[in-house]
């Protein structure tokens, strides 16, 4: 900020990190100086971008810094991220900063922009009720494996109408709940007790509960898809 004009835009992965999105680390800051600056300055650690495609309505202040609005940022990230990374970032955008409809409206105004096909393809997969990147990865693992899209983070009830759980993913027709277990599920004694009690209540009320950790999600995706597919078939019958 000391070296650049105040109207410089922090964009790309730098803007994504300012929004708190789960994106890969980068050793550089992504910055777009204003066009009036003329020749872009060469500053160690700064990747310079062009800024001509942004209008006034595409920008906002975040923690005092000028950044693209979430809807414009999603399109920009479609250039830099893989499909799954884009959906993980998009899930957090629509959970905390914008909506799927708002991003769709912004994309509908764009023509022949780099990244647009990837952004349009990822948009229908965004889920505002997703709480973590690994939940997104687990959901997309199932969807890409040809299974129906599960409901994200619903409330599950017993026969009396009492809420007994809020699973990460849920197939209502099969009464099948699926959760991603982060490391705290194995280390926090209170969390361990809570998980055991939740699984007991689910079992007593006819639900089947599956839990997967990072090792399974990242290392054995086909096995997860096969297990869920078989259970869906069995429990539908």
Tab-separated table of C-alpha atoms in Angstrom:
chain	number	residue	atom	x	y	z
A	1	UNK	CA	0.000	0.000	0.000
A	2	UNK	CA	2.990	2.318	0.541
A	3	UNK	CA	4.281	1.658	-2.971
A	4	UNK	CA	1.038	1.541	-4.978
A	5	UNK	CA	-1.731	4.092	-5.652
A	6	UNK	CA	-4.744	3.821	-3.281
A	7	UNK	CA	-6.956	2.806	-6.221
A	8	UNK	CA	-4.932	-0.373	-6.826
A	9	UNK	CA	-7.055	-3.522	-6.669
A	10	UNK	CA	-5.966	-6.593	-4.720
A	11	UNK	CA	-7.271	-9.411	-6.897
A	12	UNK	CA	-6.903	-13.110	-7.722
A	13	UNK	CA	-5.697	-15.418	-4.976
A	14	UNK	CA	-4.789	-12.429	-2.788
A	15	UNK	CA	-8.408	-11.211	-2.818
A	16	UNK	CA	-9.609	-14.761	-2.191
A	17	UNK	CA	-7.448	-14.998	0.931
A	18	UNK	CA	-8.736	-11.608	2.121
A	19	UNK	CA	-12.255	-13.066	1.837
A	20	UNK	CA	-11.091	-16.090	3.842
A	21	UNK	CA	-11.508	-18.567	0.986
A	22	UNK	CA	-9.677	-21.910	0.860
A	23	UNK	CA	-7.265	-21.331	-2.032
A	24	UNK	CA	-3.693	-22.502	-2.646
A	25	UNK	CA	-0.896	-20.483	-1.108
A	26	UNK	CA	0.977	-18.111	-3.377
A	27	UNK	CA	4.318	-16.442	-2.853
A	28	UNK	CA	3.164	-13.265	-4.589
A	29	UNK	CA	0.503	-10.625	-4.068
A	30	UNK	CA	-1.929	-10.253	-6.976
A	31	UNK	CA	-2.431	-6.530	-7.587
A	32	UNK	CA	-3.960	-4.517	-10.439
A	33	UNK	CA	-2.730	-0.894	-10.490
A	34	UNK	CA	-5.046	1.657	-12.145
A	35	UNK	CA	-4.645	2.045	-15.936
A	36	UNK	CA	-3.786	5.734	-15.522
A	37	UNK	CA	-0.558	4.707	-13.836
A	38	UNK	CA	0.905	3.925	-17.257
A	39	UNK	CA	3.811	1.521	-17.085
A	40	UNK	CA	3.258	-0.967	-14.277
A	41	UNK	CA	5.854	-0.843	-11.520
A	42	UNK	CA	8.026	-3.900	-11.003
A	43	UNK	CA	7.993	-4.720	-7.298
A	44	UNK	CA	9.423	-7.890	-5.834
A	45	UNK	CA	6.651	-10.166	-4.563
A	46	UNK	CA	3.854	-8.527	-6.579
A	47	UNK	CA	2.221	-10.110	-9.622
A	48	UNK	CA	0.763	-7.240	-11.663
A	49	UNK	CA	-2.628	-7.653	-13.374
A	50	UNK	CA	-4.660	-5.526	-15.742
A	51	UNK	CA	-7.797	-3.890	-14.404
A	52	UNK	CA	-9.602	-2.626	-17.474
A	53	UNK	CA	-12.474	-5.145	-17.317
A	54	UNK	CA	-13.720	-3.966	-13.898
A	55	UNK	CA	-16.357	-1.291	-13.559
A	56	UNK	CA	-17.076	0.716	-10.419
A	57	UNK	CA	-19.823	-1.730	-9.406
A	58	UNK	CA	-17.393	-4.654	-9.588
A	59	UNK	CA	-15.235	-3.404	-6.698
A	60	UNK	CA	-15.593	-2.919	-2.938
A	61	UNK	CA	-13.488	-2.211	0.130
A	62	UNK	CA	-12.554	-5.116	2.389
A	63	UNK	CA	-10.521	-4.314	5.505
A	64	UNK	CA	-9.611	-1.028	3.855
A	65	UNK	CA	-8.335	-2.670	0.673
A	66	UNK	CA	-9.943	-2.410	-2.750
A	67	UNK	CA	-10.949	-5.875	-4.002
A	68	UNK	CA	-13.343	-7.337	-6.594
A	69	UNK	CA	-16.849	-8.050	-5.378
A	70	UNK	CA	-17.479	-11.755	-4.687
A	71	UNK	CA	-19.393	-12.277	-7.946
A	72	UNK	CA	-16.543	-10.866	-10.045
A	73	UNK	CA	-13.942	-12.678	-7.985
A	74	UNK	CA	-15.598	-16.045	-8.693
A	75	UNK	CA	-15.106	-15.484	-12.421
A	76	UNK	CA	-11.508	-14.441	-11.861
A	77	UNK	CA	-10.785	-17.536	-9.760
A	78	UNK	CA	-12.140	-19.749	-12.539
A	79	UNK	CA	-8.964	-18.908	-14.448
A	80	UNK	CA	-6.581	-19.793	-11.622
A	81	UNK	CA	-8.159	-22.768	-9.851
A	82	UNK	CA	-8.991	-26.345	-10.731
A	83	UNK	CA	-12.661	-27.310	-10.939
A	84	UNK	CA	-12.784	-28.748	-7.408
A	85	UNK	CA	-10.784	-25.848	-5.967
A	86	UNK	CA	-13.200	-23.414	-7.624
A	87	UNK	CA	-16.235	-25.196	-6.169
A	88	UNK	CA	-14.633	-25.262	-2.700
A	89	UNK	CA	-13.934	-21.528	-2.900
A	90	UNK	CA	-17.393	-20.881	-4.374
A	91	UNK	CA	-19.111	-22.773	-1.552
A	92	UNK	CA	-17.519	-20.450	0.987
A	93	UNK	CA	-18.348	-17.382	-1.117
A	94	UNK	CA	-22.067	-18.235	-1.275
A	95	UNK	CA	-22.108	-19.204	2.383
A	96	UNK	CA	-20.623	-15.965	3.707
A	97	UNK	CA	-20.502	-13.237	1.057
A	98	UNK	CA	-23.020	-13.607	-1.776
A	99	UNK	CA	-25.516	-16.048	-3.355
A	100	UNK	CA	-25.592	-18.496	-6.239
A	101	UNK	CA	-28.199	-16.304	-7.943
A	102	UNK	CA	-26.035	-13.180	-7.631
A	103	UNK	CA	-23.037	-14.941	-9.151
A	104	UNK	CA	-25.282	-16.247	-11.933
A	105	UNK	CA	-26.544	-12.733	-12.655
A	106	UNK	CA	-22.977	-11.438	-12.899
A	107	UNK	CA	-21.894	-14.253	-15.220
A	108	UNK	CA	-24.901	-13.606	-17.469
A	109	UNK	CA	-23.558	-10.095	-18.108
A	110	UNK	CA	-20.182	-11.364	-19.322
A	111	UNK	CA	-19.334	-12.263	-22.895
A	112	UNK	CA	-16.284	-14.125	-24.163
A	113	UNK	CA	-14.298	-13.730	-20.981
A	114	UNK	CA	-11.508	-16.100	-20.108
A	115	UNK	CA	-12.685	-18.444	-17.349
A	116	UNK	CA	-16.384	-18.014	-18.164
A	117	UNK	CA	-17.010	-21.625	-19.307
A	118	UNK	CA	-15.384	-22.999	-16.151
A	119	UNK	CA	-17.338	-20.585	-13.938
A	120	UNK	CA	-20.653	-21.475	-15.603
A	121	UNK	CA	-19.925	-25.194	-15.272
A	122	UNK	CA	-19.091	-24.896	-11.561
A	123	UNK	CA	-21.986	-22.594	-10.639
A	124	UNK	CA	-24.756	-25.264	-10.361
A	125	UNK	CA	-22.590	-27.256	-7.953
A	126	UNK	CA	-22.226	-24.490	-5.355
A	127	UNK	CA	-23.804	-25.174	-1.973
A	128	UNK	CA	-24.294	-22.396	0.618
A	129	UNK	CA	-24.978	-24.906	3.396
A	130	UNK	CA	-21.466	-26.341	3.230
A	131	UNK	CA	-19.299	-25.499	6.237
A	132	UNK	CA	-15.814	-26.664	5.205
A	133	UNK	CA	-13.718	-27.349	2.087
A	134	UNK	CA	-13.484	-31.057	2.888
A	135	UNK	CA	-17.286	-31.280	3.042
A	136	UNK	CA	-17.293	-29.836	-0.467
A	137	UNK	CA	-14.717	-32.369	-1.611
A	138	UNK	CA	-16.703	-35.259	-0.121
A	139	UNK	CA	-19.957	-34.055	-1.696
A	140	UNK	CA	-18.368	-33.640	-5.118
A	141	UNK	CA	-16.693	-37.037	-4.810
A	142	UNK	CA	-20.174	-38.582	-4.558
A	143	UNK	CA	-21.697	-36.427	-7.301
A	144	UNK	CA	-18.811	-37.016	-9.708
A	145	UNK	CA	-19.119	-40.725	-8.941
A	146	UNK	CA	-22.603	-40.687	-10.453
A	147	UNK	CA	-24.612	-40.603	-7.214
A	148	UNK	CA	-27.488	-38.203	-6.492
A	149	UNK	CA	-26.496	-34.941	-4.876
A	150	UNK	CA	-26.992	-35.293	-1.114
A	151	UNK	CA	-28.656	-32.657	1.042
A	152	UNK	CA	-26.060	-30.529	2.840
A	153	UNK	CA	-26.217	-29.985	6.609
A	154	UNK	CA	-29.939	-30.569	7.219
A	155	UNK	CA	-31.495	-31.067	10.639
A	156	UNK	CA	-32.418	-34.712	11.313
A	157	UNK	CA	-35.208	-35.554	13.767
A	158	UNK	CA	-36.470	-38.507	15.802
A	159	UNK	CA	-40.070	-39.761	15.799
A	160	UNK	CA	-41.121	-37.137	18.334
A	161	UNK	CA	-39.788	-34.241	16.243
A	162	UNK	CA	-36.704	-33.728	18.421
A	163	UNK	CA	-33.553	-32.736	16.518
A	164	UNK	CA	-30.890	-35.396	16.996
A	165	UNK	CA	-28.218	-34.520	14.419
A	166	UNK	CA	-27.057	-32.201	11.665
A	167	UNK	CA	-25.006	-34.380	9.312
A	168	UNK	CA	-22.712	-32.911	6.681
A	169	UNK	CA	-24.544	-34.820	3.939
A	170	UNK	CA	-27.844	-36.695	3.914
A	171	UNK	CA	-29.840	-38.989	1.640
A	172	UNK	CA	-33.395	-38.732	3.051
A	173	UNK	CA	-34.957	-41.613	1.085
A	174	UNK	CA	-32.388	-44.023	2.489
A	175	UNK	CA	-32.096	-42.397	5.945
A	176	UNK	CA	-28.340	-42.332	5.274
A	177	UNK	CA	-26.168	-39.662	6.932
A	178	UNK	CA	-22.562	-38.964	5.926
A	179	UNK	CA	-20.023	-36.882	7.835
A	180	UNK	CA	-16.478	-35.749	7.266
A	181	UNK	CA	-14.395	-36.148	10.417
A	182	UNK	CA	-11.660	-33.557	10.799
A	183	UNK	CA	-8.721	-34.190	13.106
A	184	UNK	CA	-10.545	-32.693	16.114
A	185	UNK	CA	-13.028	-35.580	15.988
A	186	UNK	CA	-10.195	-37.880	17.150
A	187	UNK	CA	-8.458	-35.504	19.561
A	188	UNK	CA	-11.168	-33.615	21.437
A	189	UNK	CA	-12.694	-35.827	24.170
A	190	UNK	CA	-15.888	-33.774	24.241
A	191	UNK	CA	-16.248	-34.077	20.456
A	192	UNK	CA	-15.659	-37.836	20.661
A	193	UNK	CA	-18.422	-38.208	23.266
A	194	UNK	CA	-20.761	-36.044	21.223
A	195	UNK	CA	-20.118	-38.073	18.061
A	196	UNK	CA	-20.800	-41.345	19.876
A	197	UNK	CA	-24.051	-40.018	21.315
A	198	UNK	CA	-25.161	-38.709	17.922
A	199	UNK	CA	-24.440	-42.056	16.250
A	200	UNK	CA	-26.356	-43.863	19.004
A	201	UNK	CA	-29.414	-41.636	18.546
A	202	UNK	CA	-29.264	-42.000	14.767
A	203	UNK	CA	-29.087	-45.784	15.014
A	204	UNK	CA	-31.990	-45.951	17.479
A	205	UNK	CA	-34.148	-43.970	15.041
A	206	UNK	CA	-33.382	-46.059	11.960
A	207	UNK	CA	-30.644	-43.917	10.414
A	208	UNK	CA	-27.391	-45.342	9.103
A	209	UNK	CA	-24.376	-43.109	9.722
A	210	UNK	CA	-21.139	-43.110	7.722
A	211	UNK	CA	-18.053	-41.140	8.735
A	212	UNK	CA	-14.958	-40.528	6.596
A	213	UNK	CA	-11.658	-38.837	7.428
A	214	UNK	CA	-9.108	-37.120	5.184
A	215	UNK	CA	-7.247	-40.365	4.522
A	216	UNK	CA	-10.375	-41.942	3.069
A	217	UNK	CA	-11.610	-38.885	1.152
A	218	UNK	CA	-8.250	-38.164	-0.452
A	219	UNK	CA	-6.944	-41.709	-0.801
A	220	UNK	CA	-9.942	-43.950	-1.440
A	221	UNK	CA	-12.623	-42.010	-3.363
A	222	UNK	CA	-13.761	-45.000	-5.444
A	223	UNK	CA	-14.260	-47.098	-2.343
A	224	UNK	CA	-16.408	-44.380	-0.766
A	225	UNK	CA	-18.569	-44.050	-3.885
A	226	UNK	CA	-18.996	-47.825	-4.118
A	227	UNK	CA	-19.934	-48.118	-0.439
A	228	UNK	CA	-22.492	-45.326	-0.608
A	229	UNK	CA	-23.950	-46.605	-3.890
A	230	UNK	CA	-24.463	-50.091	-2.442
A	231	UNK	CA	-26.039	-48.759	0.742
A	232	UNK	CA	-28.401	-46.485	-1.191
A	233	UNK	CA	-29.551	-49.451	-3.276
A	234	UNK	CA	-30.047	-51.663	-0.225
A	235	UNK	CA	-31.890	-49.081	1.848
A	236	UNK	CA	-34.129	-47.923	-0.984
A	237	UNK	CA	-35.414	-51.497	-1.243
